[in-house]
PDB file of C-alpha atoms in Angstrom:
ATOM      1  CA  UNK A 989       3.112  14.308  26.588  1.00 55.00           C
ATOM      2  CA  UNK A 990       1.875  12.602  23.557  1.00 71.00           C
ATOM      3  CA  UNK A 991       2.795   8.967  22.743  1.00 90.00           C
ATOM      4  CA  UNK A 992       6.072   8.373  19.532  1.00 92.00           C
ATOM      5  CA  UNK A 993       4.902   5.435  17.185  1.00 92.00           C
ATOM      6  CA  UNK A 994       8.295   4.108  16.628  1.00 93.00           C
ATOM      7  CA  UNK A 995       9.314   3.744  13.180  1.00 92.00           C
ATOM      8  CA  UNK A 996       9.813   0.578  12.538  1.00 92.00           C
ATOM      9  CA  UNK A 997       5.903   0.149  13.145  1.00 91.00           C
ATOM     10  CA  UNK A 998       5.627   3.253  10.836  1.00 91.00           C
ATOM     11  CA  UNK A 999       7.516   1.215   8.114  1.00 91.00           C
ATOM     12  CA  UNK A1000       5.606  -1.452   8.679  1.00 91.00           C
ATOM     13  CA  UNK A1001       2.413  -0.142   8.145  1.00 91.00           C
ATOM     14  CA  UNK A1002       3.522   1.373   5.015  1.00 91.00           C
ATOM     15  CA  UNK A1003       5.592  -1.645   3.517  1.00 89.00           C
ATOM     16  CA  UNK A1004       2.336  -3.456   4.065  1.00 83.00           C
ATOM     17  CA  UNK A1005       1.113  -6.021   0.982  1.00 80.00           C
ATOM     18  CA  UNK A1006      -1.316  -3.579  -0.368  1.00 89.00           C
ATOM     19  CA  UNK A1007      -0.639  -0.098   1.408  1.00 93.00           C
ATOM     20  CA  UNK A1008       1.833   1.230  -1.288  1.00 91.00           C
ATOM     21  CA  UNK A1009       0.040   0.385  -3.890  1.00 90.00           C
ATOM     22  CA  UNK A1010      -3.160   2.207  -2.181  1.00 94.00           C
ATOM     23  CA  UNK A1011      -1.069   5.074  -1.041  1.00 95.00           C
ATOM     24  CA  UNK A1012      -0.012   5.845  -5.076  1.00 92.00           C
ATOM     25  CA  UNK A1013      -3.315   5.476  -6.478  1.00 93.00           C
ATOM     26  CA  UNK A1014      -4.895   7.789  -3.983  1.00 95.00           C
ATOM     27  CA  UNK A1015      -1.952  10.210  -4.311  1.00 94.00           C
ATOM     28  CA  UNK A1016      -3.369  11.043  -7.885  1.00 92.00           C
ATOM     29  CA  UNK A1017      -6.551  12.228  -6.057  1.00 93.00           C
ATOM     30  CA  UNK A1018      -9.762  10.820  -4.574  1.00 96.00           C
ATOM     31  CA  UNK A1019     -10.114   7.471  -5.957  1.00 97.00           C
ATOM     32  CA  UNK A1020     -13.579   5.293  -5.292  1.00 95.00           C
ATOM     33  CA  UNK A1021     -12.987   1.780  -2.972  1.00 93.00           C
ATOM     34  CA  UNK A1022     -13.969  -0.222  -6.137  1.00 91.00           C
ATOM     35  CA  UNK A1023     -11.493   1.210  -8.185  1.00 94.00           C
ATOM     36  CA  UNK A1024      -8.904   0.037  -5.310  1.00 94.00           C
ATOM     37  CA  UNK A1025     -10.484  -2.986  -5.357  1.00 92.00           C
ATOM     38  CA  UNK A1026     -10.190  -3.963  -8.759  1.00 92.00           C
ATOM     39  CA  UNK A1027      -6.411  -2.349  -8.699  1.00 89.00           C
ATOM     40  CA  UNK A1028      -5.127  -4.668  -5.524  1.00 86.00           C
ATOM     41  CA  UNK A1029      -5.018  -8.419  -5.507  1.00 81.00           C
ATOM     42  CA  UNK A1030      -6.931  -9.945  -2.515  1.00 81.00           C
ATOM     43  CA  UNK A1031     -10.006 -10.201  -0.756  1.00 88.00           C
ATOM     44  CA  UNK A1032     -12.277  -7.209   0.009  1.00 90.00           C
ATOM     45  CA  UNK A1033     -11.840  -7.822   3.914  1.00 92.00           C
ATOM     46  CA  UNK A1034      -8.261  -7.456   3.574  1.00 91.00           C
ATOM     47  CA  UNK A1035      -8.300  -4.477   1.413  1.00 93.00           C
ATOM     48  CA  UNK A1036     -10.945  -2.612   3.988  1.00 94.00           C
ATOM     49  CA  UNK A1037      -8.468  -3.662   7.118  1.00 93.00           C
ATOM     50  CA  UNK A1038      -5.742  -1.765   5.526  1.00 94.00           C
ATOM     51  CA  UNK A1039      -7.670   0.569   4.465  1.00 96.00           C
ATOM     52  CA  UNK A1040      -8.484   1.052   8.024  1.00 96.00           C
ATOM     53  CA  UNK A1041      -5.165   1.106   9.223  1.00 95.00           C
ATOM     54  CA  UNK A1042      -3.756   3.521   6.696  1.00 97.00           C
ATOM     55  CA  UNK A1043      -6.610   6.156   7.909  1.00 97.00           C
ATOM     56  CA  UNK A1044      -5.843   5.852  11.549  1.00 96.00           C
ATOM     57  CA  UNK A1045      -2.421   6.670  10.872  1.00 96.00           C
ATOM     58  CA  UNK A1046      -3.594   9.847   9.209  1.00 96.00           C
ATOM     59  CA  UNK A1047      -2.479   8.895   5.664  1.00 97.00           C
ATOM     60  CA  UNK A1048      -5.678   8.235   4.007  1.00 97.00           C
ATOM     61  CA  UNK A1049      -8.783  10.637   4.291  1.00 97.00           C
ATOM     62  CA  UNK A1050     -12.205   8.895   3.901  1.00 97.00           C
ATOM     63  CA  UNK A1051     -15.368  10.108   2.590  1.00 96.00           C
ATOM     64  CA  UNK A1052     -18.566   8.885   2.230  1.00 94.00           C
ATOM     65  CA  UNK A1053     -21.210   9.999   0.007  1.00 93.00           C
ATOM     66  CA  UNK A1054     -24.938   9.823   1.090  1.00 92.00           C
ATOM     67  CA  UNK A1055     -26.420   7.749  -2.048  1.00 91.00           C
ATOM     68  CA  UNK A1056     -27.906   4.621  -2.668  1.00 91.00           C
ATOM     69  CA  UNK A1057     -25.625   2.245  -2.998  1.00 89.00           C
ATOM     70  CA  UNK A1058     -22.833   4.480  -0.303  1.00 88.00           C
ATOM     71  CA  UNK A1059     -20.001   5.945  -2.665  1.00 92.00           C
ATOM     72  CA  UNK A1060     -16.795   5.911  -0.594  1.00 94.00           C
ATOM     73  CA  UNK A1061     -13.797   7.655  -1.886  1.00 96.00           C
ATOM     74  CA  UNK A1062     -10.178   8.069  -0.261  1.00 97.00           C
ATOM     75  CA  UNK A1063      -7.498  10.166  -0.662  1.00 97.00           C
ATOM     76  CA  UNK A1064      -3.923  11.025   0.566  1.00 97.00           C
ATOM     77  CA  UNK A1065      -3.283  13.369   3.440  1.00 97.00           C
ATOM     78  CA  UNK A1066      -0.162  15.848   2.952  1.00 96.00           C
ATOM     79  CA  UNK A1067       1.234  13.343   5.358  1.00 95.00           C
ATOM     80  CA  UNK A1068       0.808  10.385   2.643  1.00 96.00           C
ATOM     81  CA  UNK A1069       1.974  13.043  -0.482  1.00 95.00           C
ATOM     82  CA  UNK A1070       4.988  14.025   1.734  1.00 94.00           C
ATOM     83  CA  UNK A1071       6.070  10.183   1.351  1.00 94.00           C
ATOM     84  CA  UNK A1072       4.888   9.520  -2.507  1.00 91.00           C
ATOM     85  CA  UNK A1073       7.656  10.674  -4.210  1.00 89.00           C
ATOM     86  CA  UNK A1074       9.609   7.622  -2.133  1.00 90.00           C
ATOM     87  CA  UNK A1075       6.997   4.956  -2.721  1.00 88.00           C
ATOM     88  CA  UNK A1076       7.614   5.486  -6.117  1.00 88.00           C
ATOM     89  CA  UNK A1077      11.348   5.367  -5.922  1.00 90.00           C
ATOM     90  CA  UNK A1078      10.576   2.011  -4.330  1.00 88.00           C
ATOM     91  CA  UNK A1079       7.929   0.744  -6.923  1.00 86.00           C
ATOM     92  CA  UNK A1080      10.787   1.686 -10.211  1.00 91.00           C
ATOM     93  CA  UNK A1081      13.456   0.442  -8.156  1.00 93.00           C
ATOM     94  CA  UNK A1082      11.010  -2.722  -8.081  1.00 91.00           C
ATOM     95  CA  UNK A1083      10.536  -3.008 -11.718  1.00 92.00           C
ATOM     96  CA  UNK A1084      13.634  -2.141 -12.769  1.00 96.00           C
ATOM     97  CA  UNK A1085      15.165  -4.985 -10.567  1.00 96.00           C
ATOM     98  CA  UNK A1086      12.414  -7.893 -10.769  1.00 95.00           C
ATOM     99  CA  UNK A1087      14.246  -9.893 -13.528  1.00 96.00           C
ATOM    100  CA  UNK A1088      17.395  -9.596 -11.189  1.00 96.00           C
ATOM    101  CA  UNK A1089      15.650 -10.939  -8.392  1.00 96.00           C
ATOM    102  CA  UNK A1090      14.250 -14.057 -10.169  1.00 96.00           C
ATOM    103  CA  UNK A1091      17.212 -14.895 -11.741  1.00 97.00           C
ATOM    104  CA  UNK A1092      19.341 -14.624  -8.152  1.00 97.00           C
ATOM    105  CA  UNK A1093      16.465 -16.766  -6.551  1.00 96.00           C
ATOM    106  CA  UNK A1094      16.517 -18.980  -9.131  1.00 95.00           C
ATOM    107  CA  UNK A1095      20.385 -19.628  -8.939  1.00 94.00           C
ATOM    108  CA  UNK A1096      19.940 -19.541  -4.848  1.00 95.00           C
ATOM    109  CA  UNK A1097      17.691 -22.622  -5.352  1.00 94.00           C
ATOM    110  CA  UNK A1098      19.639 -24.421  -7.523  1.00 93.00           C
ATOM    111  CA  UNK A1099      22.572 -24.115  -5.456  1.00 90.00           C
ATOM    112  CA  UNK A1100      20.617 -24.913  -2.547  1.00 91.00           C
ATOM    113  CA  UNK A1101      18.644 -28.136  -4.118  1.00 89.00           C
ATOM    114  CA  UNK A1102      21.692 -29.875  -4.736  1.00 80.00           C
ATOM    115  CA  UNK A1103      23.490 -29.217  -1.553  1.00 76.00           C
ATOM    116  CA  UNK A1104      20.087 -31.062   0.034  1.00 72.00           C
TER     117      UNK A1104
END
């Protein structure tokens, strides 16, 4: 019998600092590593780690093209299209709620700084 990733290592993976926004933009279609690159925040190591990652979990599929310099493109598995539709529910949840969020941290710190 095959081994069960549990899900909270699942969730993890996905909730990861760059892998939603990688799993949208390659749920458009195949989209080149310097397009991610210029799309996520951070350095090209981290980028190519989670890259990694979101491959071996069978949500990204990887291909290289044979030319000078190497063109590498990625792109969602039906596994990764299966979840898009609640990455974006996540991402407009997100943006709908981000000045709520900075005004409740805001107040939280406040509160907090002059109980200190």
């Amino acid at each position: 019998m095959e081994d069960v990733v549990p899900p909270r290592e699942i969730l993890d993976r996905i909730a990861g600092k760059w892998a939603i926004q990688i799993l949208v933009a390659a749920s458009d279609g195949p989209i080149r590593f310097t397009e991610l690159e210029r799309l996520v925040e951070g350095s090209r190591r981290m980028l190519t780690l989670t890259l990694r990652s979101l491959e071996r979990d069978g949500l990204l599929q990887r291909t290289v093209y044979a030319t000078v310099p190497p063109k590498v493109e990625y792109m969602a598995t039906p596994m990764a299209l299966e979840l898009h539709e609640a990455l974006l529910t996540l991402t407009d949840w997100s943006v709908r709620h981000g000045e709520s969020v900075a005004k409740s941290r805001e107040s939280y710190d406040a509160r907090h700084a002059a109980a200190s």
